[in-house]
Coordinates of C-alpha atoms in Angstrom, one line a residue:
X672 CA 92.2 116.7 123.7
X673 CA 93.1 119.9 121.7
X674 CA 94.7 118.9 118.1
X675 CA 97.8 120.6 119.5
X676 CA 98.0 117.7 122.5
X677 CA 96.8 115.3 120.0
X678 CA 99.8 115.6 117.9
X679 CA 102.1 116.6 120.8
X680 CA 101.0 112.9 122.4
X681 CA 101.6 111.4 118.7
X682 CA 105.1 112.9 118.3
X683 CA 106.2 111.7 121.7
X684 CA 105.2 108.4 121.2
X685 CA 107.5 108.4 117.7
X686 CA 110.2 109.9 120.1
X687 CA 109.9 107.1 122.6
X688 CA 109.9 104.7 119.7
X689 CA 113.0 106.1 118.3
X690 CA 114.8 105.8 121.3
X691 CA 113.9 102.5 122.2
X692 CA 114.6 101.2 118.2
X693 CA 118.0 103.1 117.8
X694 CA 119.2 101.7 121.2
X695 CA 122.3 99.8 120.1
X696 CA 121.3 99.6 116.5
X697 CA 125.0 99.2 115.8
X698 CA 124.9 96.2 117.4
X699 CA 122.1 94.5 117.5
X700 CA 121.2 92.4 114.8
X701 CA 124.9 92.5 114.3
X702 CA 125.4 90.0 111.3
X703 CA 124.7 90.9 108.0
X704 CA 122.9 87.7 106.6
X705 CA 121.9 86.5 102.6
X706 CA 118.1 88.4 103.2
X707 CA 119.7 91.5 103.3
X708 CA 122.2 90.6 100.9
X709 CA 118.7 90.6 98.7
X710 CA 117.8 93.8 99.4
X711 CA 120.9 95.5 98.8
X712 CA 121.6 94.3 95.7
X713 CA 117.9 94.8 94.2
X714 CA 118.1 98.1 95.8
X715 CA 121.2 98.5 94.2
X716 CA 120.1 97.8 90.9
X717 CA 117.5 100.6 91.0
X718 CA 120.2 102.6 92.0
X719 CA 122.0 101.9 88.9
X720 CA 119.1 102.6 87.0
X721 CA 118.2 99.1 86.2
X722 CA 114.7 99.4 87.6
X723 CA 114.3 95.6 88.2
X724 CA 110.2 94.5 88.6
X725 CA 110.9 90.7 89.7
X726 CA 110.6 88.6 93.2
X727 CA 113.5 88.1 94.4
X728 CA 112.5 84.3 96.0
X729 CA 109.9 86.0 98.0
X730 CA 110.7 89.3 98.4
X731 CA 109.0 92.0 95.7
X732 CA 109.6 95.1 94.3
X733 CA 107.4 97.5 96.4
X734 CA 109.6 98.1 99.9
X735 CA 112.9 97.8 97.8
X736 CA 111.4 101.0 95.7
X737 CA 110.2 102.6 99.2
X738 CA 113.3 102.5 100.9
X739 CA 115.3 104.0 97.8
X740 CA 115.5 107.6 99.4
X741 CA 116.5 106.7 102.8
X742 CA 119.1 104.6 101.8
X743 CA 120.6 107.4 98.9
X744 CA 120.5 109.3 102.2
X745 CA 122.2 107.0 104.6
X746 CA 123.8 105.4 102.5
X747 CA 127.6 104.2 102.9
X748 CA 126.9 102.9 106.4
X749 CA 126.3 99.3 106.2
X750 CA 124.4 97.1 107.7
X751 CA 123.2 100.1 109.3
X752 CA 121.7 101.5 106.5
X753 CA 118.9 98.9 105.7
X754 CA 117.9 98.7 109.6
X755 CA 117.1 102.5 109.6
X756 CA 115.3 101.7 106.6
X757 CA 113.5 99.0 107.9
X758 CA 112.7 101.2 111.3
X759 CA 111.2 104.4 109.4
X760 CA 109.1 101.7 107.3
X761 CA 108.0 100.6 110.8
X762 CA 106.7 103.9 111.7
X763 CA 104.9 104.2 108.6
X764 CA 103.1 100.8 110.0
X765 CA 102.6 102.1 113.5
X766 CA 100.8 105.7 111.7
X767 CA 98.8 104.0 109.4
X768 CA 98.0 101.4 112.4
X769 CA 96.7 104.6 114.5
X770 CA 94.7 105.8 112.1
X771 CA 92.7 102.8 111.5
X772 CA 92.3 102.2 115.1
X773 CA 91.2 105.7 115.5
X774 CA 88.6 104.5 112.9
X775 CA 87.2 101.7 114.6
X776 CA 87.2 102.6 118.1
X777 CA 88.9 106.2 119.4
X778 CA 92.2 108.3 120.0
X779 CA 92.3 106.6 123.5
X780 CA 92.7 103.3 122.3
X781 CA 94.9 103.9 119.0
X782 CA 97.3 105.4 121.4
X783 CA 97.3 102.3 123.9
X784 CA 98.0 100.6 120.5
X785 CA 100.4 102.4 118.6
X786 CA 102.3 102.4 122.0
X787 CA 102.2 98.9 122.8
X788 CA 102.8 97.8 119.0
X789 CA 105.9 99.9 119.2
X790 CA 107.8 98.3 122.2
X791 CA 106.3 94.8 121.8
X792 CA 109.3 92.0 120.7
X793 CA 107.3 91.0 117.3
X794 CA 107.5 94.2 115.7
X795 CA 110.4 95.6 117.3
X796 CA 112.3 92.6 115.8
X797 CA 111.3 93.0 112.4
X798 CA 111.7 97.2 112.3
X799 CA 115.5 96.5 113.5
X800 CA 116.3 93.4 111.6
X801 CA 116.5 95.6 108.1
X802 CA 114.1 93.0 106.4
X803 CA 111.6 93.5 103.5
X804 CA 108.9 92.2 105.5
X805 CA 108.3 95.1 107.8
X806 CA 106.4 97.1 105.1
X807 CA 103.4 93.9 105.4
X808 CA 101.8 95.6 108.8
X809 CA 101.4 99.3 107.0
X810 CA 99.7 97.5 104.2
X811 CA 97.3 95.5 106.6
X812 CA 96.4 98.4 108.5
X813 CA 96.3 100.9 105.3
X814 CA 94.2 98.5 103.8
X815 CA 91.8 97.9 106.9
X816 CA 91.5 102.4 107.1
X817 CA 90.0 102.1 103.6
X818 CA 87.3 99.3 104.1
X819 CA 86.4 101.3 107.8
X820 CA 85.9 104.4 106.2
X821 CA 83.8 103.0 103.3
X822 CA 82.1 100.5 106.0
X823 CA 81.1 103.9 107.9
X824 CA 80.9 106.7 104.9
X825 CA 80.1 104.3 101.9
X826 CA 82.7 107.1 99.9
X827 CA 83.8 105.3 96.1
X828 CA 87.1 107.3 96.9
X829 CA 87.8 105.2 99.8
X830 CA 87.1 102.0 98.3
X831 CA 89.3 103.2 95.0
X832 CA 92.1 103.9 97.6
X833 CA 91.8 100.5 99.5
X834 CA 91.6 98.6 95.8
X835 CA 94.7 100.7 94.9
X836 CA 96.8 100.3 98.2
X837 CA 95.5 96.5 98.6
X838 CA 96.9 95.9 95.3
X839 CA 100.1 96.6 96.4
X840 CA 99.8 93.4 97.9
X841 CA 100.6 91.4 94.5
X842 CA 103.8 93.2 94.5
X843 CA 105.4 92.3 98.2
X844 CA 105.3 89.2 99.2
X845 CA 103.4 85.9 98.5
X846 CA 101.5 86.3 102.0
X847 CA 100.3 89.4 100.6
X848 CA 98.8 88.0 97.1
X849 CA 95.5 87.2 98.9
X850 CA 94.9 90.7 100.3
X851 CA 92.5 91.9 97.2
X852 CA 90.9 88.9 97.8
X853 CA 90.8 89.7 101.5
X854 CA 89.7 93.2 100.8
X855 CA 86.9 92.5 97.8
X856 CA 85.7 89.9 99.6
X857 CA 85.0 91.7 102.8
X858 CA 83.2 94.2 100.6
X859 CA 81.1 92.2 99.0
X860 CA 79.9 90.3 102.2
X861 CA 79.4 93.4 104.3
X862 CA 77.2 94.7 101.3
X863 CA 75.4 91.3 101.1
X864 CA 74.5 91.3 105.1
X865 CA 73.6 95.0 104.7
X866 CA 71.2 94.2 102.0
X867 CA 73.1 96.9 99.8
X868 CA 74.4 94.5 97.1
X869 CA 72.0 96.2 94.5
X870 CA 72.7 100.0 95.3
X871 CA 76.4 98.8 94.9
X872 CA 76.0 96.9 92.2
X873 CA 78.3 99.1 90.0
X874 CA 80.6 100.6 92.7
X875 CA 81.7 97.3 93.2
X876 CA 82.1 96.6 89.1
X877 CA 84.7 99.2 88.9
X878 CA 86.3 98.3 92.1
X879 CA 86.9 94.8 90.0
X880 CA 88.0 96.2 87.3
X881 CA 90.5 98.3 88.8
X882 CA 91.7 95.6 90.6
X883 CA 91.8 93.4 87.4
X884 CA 93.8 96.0 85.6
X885 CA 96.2 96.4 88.5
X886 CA 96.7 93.0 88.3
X887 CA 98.0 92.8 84.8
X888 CA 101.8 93.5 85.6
X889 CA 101.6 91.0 88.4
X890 CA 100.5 88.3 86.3
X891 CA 102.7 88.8 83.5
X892 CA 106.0 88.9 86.2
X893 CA 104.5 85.5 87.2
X894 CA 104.0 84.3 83.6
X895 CA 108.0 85.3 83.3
X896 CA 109.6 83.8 86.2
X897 CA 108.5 80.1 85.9
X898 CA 111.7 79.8 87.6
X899 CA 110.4 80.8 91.2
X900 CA 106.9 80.4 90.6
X901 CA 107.3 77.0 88.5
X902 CA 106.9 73.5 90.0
X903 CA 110.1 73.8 91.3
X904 CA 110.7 77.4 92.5
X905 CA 111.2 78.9 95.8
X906 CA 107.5 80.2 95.6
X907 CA 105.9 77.5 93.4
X908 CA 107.2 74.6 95.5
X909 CA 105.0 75.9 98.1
X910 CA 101.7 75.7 96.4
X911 CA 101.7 73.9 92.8
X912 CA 102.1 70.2 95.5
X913 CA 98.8 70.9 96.7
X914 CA 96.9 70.2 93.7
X915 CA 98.3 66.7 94.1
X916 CA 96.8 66.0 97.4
X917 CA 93.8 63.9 97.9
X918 CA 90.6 66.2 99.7
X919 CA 91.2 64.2 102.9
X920 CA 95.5 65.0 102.8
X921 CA 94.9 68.4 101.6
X922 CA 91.9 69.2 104.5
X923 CA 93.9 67.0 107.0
X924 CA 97.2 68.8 106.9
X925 CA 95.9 72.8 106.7
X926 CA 93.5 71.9 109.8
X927 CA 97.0 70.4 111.3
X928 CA 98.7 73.5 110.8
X929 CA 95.7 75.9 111.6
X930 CA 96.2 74.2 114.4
X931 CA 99.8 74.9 115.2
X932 CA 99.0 78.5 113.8
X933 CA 96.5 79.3 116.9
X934 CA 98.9 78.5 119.2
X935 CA 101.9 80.1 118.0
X936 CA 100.6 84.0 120.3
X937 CA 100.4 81.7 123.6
X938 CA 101.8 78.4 123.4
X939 CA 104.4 78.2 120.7
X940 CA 106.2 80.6 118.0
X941 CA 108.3 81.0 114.9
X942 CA 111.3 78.4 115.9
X943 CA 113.7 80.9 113.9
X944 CA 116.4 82.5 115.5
X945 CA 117.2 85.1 113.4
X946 CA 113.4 86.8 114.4
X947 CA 112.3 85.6 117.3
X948 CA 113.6 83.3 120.6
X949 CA 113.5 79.8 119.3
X950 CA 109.8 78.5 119.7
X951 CA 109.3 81.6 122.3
X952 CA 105.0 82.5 121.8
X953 CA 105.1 85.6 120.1
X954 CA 103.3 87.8 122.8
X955 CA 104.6 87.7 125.9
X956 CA 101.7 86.0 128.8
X957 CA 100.4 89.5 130.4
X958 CA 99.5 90.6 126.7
X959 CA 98.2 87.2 125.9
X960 CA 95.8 87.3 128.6
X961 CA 95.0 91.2 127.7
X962 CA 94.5 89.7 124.1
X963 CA 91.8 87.7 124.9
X964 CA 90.1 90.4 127.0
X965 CA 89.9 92.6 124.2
X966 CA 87.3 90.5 122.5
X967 CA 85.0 91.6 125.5
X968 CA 86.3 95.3 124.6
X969 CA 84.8 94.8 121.1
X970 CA 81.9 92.5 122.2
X971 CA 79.7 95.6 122.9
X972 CA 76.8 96.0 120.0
X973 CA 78.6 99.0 118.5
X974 CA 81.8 97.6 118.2
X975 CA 80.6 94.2 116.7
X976 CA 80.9 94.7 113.6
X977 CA 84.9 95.9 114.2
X978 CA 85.4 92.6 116.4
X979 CA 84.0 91.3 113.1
X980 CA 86.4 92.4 110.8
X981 CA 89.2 92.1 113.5
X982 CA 88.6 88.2 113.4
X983 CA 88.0 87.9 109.7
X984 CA 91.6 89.4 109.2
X985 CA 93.3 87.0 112.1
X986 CA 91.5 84.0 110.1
X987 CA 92.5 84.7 106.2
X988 CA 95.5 86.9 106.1
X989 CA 98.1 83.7 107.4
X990 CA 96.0 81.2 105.4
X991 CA 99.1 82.0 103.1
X992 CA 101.4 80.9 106.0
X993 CA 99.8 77.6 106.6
X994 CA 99.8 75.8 102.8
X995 CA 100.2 72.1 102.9
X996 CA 103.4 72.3 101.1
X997 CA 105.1 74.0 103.7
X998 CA 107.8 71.9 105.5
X999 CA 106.7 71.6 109.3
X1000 CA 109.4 73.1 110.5
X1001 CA 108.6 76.7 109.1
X1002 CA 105.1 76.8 110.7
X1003 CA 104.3 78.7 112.8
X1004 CA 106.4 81.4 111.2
X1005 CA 106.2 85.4 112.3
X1006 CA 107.2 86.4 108.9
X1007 CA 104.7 84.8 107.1
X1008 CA 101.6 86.2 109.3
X1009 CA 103.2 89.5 110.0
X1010 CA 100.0 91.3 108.3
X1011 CA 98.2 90.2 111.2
X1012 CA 100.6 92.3 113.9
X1013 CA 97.8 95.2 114.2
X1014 CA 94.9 93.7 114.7
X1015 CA 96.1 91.3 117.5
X1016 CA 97.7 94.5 119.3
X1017 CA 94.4 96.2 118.9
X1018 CA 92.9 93.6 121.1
X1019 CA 95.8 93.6 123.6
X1020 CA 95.7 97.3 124.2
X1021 CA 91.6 96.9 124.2
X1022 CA 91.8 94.1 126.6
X1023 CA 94.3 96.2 128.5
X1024 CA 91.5 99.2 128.2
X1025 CA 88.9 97.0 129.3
X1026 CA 90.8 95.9 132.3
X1027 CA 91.1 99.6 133.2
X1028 CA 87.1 100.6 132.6
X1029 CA 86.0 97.5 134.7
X1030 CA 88.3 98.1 137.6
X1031 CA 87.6 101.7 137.3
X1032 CA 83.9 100.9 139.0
X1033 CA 85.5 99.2 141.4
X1034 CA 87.9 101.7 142.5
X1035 CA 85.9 104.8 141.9
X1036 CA 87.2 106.4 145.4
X1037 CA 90.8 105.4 145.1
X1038 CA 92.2 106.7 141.1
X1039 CA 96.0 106.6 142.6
X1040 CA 95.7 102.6 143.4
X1041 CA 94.3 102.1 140.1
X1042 CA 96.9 104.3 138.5
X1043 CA 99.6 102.0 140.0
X1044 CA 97.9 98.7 139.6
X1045 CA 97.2 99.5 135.6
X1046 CA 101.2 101.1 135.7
X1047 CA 103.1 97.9 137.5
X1048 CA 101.2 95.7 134.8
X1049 CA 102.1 97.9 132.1
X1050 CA 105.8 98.4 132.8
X1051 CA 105.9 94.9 133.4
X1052 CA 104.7 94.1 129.9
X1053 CA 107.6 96.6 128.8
X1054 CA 110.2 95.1 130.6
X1055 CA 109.2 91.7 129.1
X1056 CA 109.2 92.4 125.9
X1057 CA 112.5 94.7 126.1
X1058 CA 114.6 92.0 127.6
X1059 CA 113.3 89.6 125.3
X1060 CA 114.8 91.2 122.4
X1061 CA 118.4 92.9 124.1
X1062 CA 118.7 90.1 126.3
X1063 CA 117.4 86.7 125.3
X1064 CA 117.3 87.5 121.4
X1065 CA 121.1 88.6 121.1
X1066 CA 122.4 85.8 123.0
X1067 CA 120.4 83.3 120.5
X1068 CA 121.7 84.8 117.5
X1069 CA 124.8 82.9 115.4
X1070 CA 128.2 83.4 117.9
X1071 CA 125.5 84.9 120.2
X1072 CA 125.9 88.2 117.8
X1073 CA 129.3 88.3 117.5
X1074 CA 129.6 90.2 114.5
X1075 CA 132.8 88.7 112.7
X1076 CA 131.7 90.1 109.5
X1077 CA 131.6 93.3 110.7
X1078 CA 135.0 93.3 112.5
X1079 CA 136.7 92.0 108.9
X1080 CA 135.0 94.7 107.1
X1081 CA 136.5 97.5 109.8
X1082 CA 140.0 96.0 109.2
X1083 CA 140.0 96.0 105.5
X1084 CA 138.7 99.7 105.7
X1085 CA 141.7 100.3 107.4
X1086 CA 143.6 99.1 104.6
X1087 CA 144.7 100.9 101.4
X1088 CA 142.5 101.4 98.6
X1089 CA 144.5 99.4 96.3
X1090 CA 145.3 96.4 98.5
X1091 CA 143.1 93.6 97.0
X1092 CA 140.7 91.0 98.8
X1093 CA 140.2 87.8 98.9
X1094 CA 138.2 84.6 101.1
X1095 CA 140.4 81.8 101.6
X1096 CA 137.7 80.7 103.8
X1097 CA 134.5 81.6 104.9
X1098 CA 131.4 80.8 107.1
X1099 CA 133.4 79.3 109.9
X1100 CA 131.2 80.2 112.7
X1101 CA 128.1 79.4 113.3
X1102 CA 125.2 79.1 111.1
X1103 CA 127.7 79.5 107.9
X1104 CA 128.8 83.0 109.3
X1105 CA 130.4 84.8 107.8
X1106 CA 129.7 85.0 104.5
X1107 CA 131.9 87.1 102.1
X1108 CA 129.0 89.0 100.7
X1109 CA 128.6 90.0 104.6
X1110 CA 132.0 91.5 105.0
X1111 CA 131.9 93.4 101.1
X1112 CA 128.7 94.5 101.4
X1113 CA 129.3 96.6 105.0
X1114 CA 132.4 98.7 103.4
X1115 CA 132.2 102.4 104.4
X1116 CA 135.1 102.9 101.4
X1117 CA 135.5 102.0 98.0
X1118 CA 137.7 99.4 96.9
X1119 CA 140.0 98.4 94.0
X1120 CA 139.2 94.7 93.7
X1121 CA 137.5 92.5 96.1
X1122 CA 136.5 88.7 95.6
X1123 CA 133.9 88.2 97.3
X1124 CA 131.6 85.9 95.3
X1125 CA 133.0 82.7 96.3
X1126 CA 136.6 81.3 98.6
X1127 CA 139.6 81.0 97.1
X1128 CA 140.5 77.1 95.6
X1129 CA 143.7 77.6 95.6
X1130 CA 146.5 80.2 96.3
X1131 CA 146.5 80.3 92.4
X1132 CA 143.9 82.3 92.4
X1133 CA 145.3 85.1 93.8
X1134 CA 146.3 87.1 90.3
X1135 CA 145.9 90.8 91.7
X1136 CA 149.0 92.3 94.1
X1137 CA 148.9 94.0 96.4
X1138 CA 146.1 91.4 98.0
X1139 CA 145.1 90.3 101.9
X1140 CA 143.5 87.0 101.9
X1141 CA 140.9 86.2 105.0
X1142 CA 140.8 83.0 107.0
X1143 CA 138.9 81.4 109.8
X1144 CA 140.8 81.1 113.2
X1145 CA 141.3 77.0 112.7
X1146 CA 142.6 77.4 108.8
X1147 CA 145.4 76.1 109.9
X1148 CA 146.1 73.9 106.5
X1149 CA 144.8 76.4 104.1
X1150 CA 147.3 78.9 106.0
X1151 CA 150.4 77.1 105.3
X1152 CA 149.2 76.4 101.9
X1153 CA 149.4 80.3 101.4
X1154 CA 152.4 80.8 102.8
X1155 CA 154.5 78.1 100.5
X1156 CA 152.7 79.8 97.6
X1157 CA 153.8 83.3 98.9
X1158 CA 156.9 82.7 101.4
X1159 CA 157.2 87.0 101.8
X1160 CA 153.4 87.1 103.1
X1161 CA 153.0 88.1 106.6
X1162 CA 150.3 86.2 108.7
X1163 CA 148.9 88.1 111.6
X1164 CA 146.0 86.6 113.5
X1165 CA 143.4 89.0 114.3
X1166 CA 142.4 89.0 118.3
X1167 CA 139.5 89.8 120.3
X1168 CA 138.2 89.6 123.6
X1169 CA 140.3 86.7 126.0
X1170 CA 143.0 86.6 123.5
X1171 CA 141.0 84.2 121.1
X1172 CA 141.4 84.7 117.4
X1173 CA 138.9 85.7 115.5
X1174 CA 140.1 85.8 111.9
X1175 CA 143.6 85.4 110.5
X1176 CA 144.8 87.8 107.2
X1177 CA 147.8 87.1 105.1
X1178 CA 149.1 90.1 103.2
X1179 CA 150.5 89.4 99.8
X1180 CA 152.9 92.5 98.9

């Protein structure tokens, strides 16, 4: 293939990406929830020129710096906004993804890949959903290019270039603090088995000592945020219990949820609706058989070492994920072994490759029948995954994705500029939707005043006139409240689809 096709193939594959991400991205997710509420207002604050270098809970500060130009140039569109954000972050992943496969195997394969990564329900959910979690696969993959190319070329500037982008990894997420372990680790044991630990002696040194110094900042946000990474923070609670558990608990209850881990591609998944079908594996069964067929893809004696590697990334990088202190009900969980979203699609589209060389000497006088045959399982694997996520994912999400927010934040940028908000209720449908942060944050126009950090008490608090006060469609109570307190109001019930109300909005003049 010419570098012209090469790149021709490439772009097409972006294009059929593109058009299968930006199908109804105005709809679906349609809810603005509190994660995104996080990344809007840290992004914000950079914006303001604040440049905050905290964890927000989980989150870090290196997608909500990445996505800073794409949201100064979309921004003003919502909800919308972050999931474009969130989708060219994804295509970062699926580039960096084809290059390493490229590495490891050949074009042929990091094609299948990049293609069957891009349509597949795991990572088409995160790249929509507008998430800071989407950026973990590009890391993974990045990461993995580095140690291949140093693995093959034994180039310093390779492993400098891993150490630097695997350090990244102390500034994402908590799943990703282990990744310079991961990645020095690896290393060290490749050099060991190699019987190269003495020629490397000091390439390895400064590799440390880069890492060490890249690790300064990291430690001293930890040192200053005892508040998340305490005893009793979001982070800490999640791994400062362990030290409290007896060998036997502390064995017993990671080999438990190893356990639960494994099963989560065939068996059972993330239970979370917001990013995946509720317990749904998170491969569909056609790619879960190709998965295991790719291991005889990579079982040849020059590609050992790569099915190697493969499995030493699906065992440590959701060790994270699976900490004792983690409440049952969040294991298995997709967003917590993310990183690992390349290298099990590797094997799915090398199973898939396999499939098509073995058949291949079978059918050597009939290509067309094995054209079809490889085709009809392939389009069948699309179709899965596809439906999964238009069909079966939106009609699991809150209000199966009615997007009340969305509809109250239309209204009120129909309104005057100087007409005032306020909640008089909020989170009436399900899952505590919506929230007023969900309906201020999705304004395409600026406002005077809007009160949206907590619902109103009482009508009391309604000191700024002009105003239009929000309520859920069985407010009854808090309605007539409003209307004693302000008998010239006007109440008008907002309608939707089957004449059922789907907010109600007093308007104070």
């Amino acid at each position: 293939m010419t570098i012209k096709k090469k790149w021709l193939f490439i772009l097409l594959i972006g294009l059929l990406y593109l058009s299968i991400s930006f199908y109804k991205i105005d709809q679906l997710p349609g809810e603005w929830y509190g994660d995104i509420s996080n990344v809007h207002e840290y992004v914000t604050q950079i914006l303001k020129g604040q440049f905050p270098f905290y964890f927000f809970q989980s989150p870090g500060p290196v997608y909500h710096y990445a996505i800073v130009p794409i949201v100064l140039l979309f921004q003003n569109r919502g909800y919308e906004t972050y999931k474009i954000a969130s989708l060219i972050i994804s295509l970062l992943g699926l580039f960096t993804t084809y290059l390493f496969v490229k590495e490891i195997s050949s074009k042929k394969l990091a094609y299948i890949t990049v293609l069957t990564m891009s349509f597949s329900f795991w990572y088409l959910v995160w790249s929509r959903l507008g998430n800071s979690q989407i950026i973990i696969p590009a890391l993974a993959s990045i990461m993995s290019l580095f140690i291949v190319r140093y693995v093959k070329k034994r180039r310093f500037f390779d492993l400098l270039s891993g150490a630097f982008f695997t350090s990244l990894g102390w500034y994402t997420y908590p799943q990703t603090f282990i990744f310079p372990l991961v990645f020095f680790l690896f290393v060290v044991l490749f050099c060991l088995f190699t019987k190269r630990m003495v020629s490397q002696f000091n390439t390895l040194s400064l590799i440390l000592i880069a890492l060490f110094i890249m690790a300064i900042p990291f430690v001293t946000i930890i040192r200053n945020d005892k508040g998340n990474f305490g005893p009793q923070g979001y982070v800490g609670s999640k791994v400062w219990p362990n030290l409290f558990l007896s060998a036997d608990q502390l064995i017993g209850k990671t080999l438990y949820n190893y356990k639960k881990l494994l099963l989560m591609l065939h068996v059972k998944g993330d239970r979370t609706f917001r990013v995946n079908v509720s317990e749904s594996p998170q491969i569909d069964k056609l790619s879960g058989l190709f998965f295991l067929l790719g291991f005889l893809y990579f079982a040849k004696k020059k590609r050992r070492i790569w099915l190697l590697y493969i499995f030493w990334m699906l065992f440590v990088l959701p060790l994270p994920s699976i900490s004792p202190s983690i409440p049952d009900a969040e294991i298995p969980n997709s967003a917590r072994t993310i990183a690992v979203i390349p290298f099990v699609f590797v094997l799915v589209s090398a199973g898939f490759l396999w499939v098509y060389q073995s058949v291949k000497k079978f059918l050597t006088n009939d290509k067309y029948l094995l054209s079809i045959l490889l085709s009809v399982m392939y389009i069948y694997m699309v179709f899965t995954n596809l439906k999964l996520y238009f069909v079966d994912y939106a009609n699991g999400l809150p209000d199966r994705n009615f997007a009340t927010g969305k509809i109250i934040a239309e209204f009120i940028d129909s309104l005057p500029k100087e007409v005032n908000v306020y909640f008089g209720s909020c989170c009436w449908g399900e899952w505590g939707h919506p929230e007023p942060k969900a309906v201020a944050y999705v304004f395409r126009k600026e406002r005077n005043f809007i009160e949206y950090n907590h619902y109103l008490d009482s009508c009391r608090e309604v000191t700024r006139l002009p105003a239009v006060v929000i309520f859920g469609p069985d407010d009854d109570k808090k309605v007539n409240e409003y209307k004693e307190c302000f008998p010239q109001s006007d109440l008008v019930d907002i309608k939707g689809e089957y004449n059922t109300i789907i907010f109600r909005k007093i308007y104070i003049k």
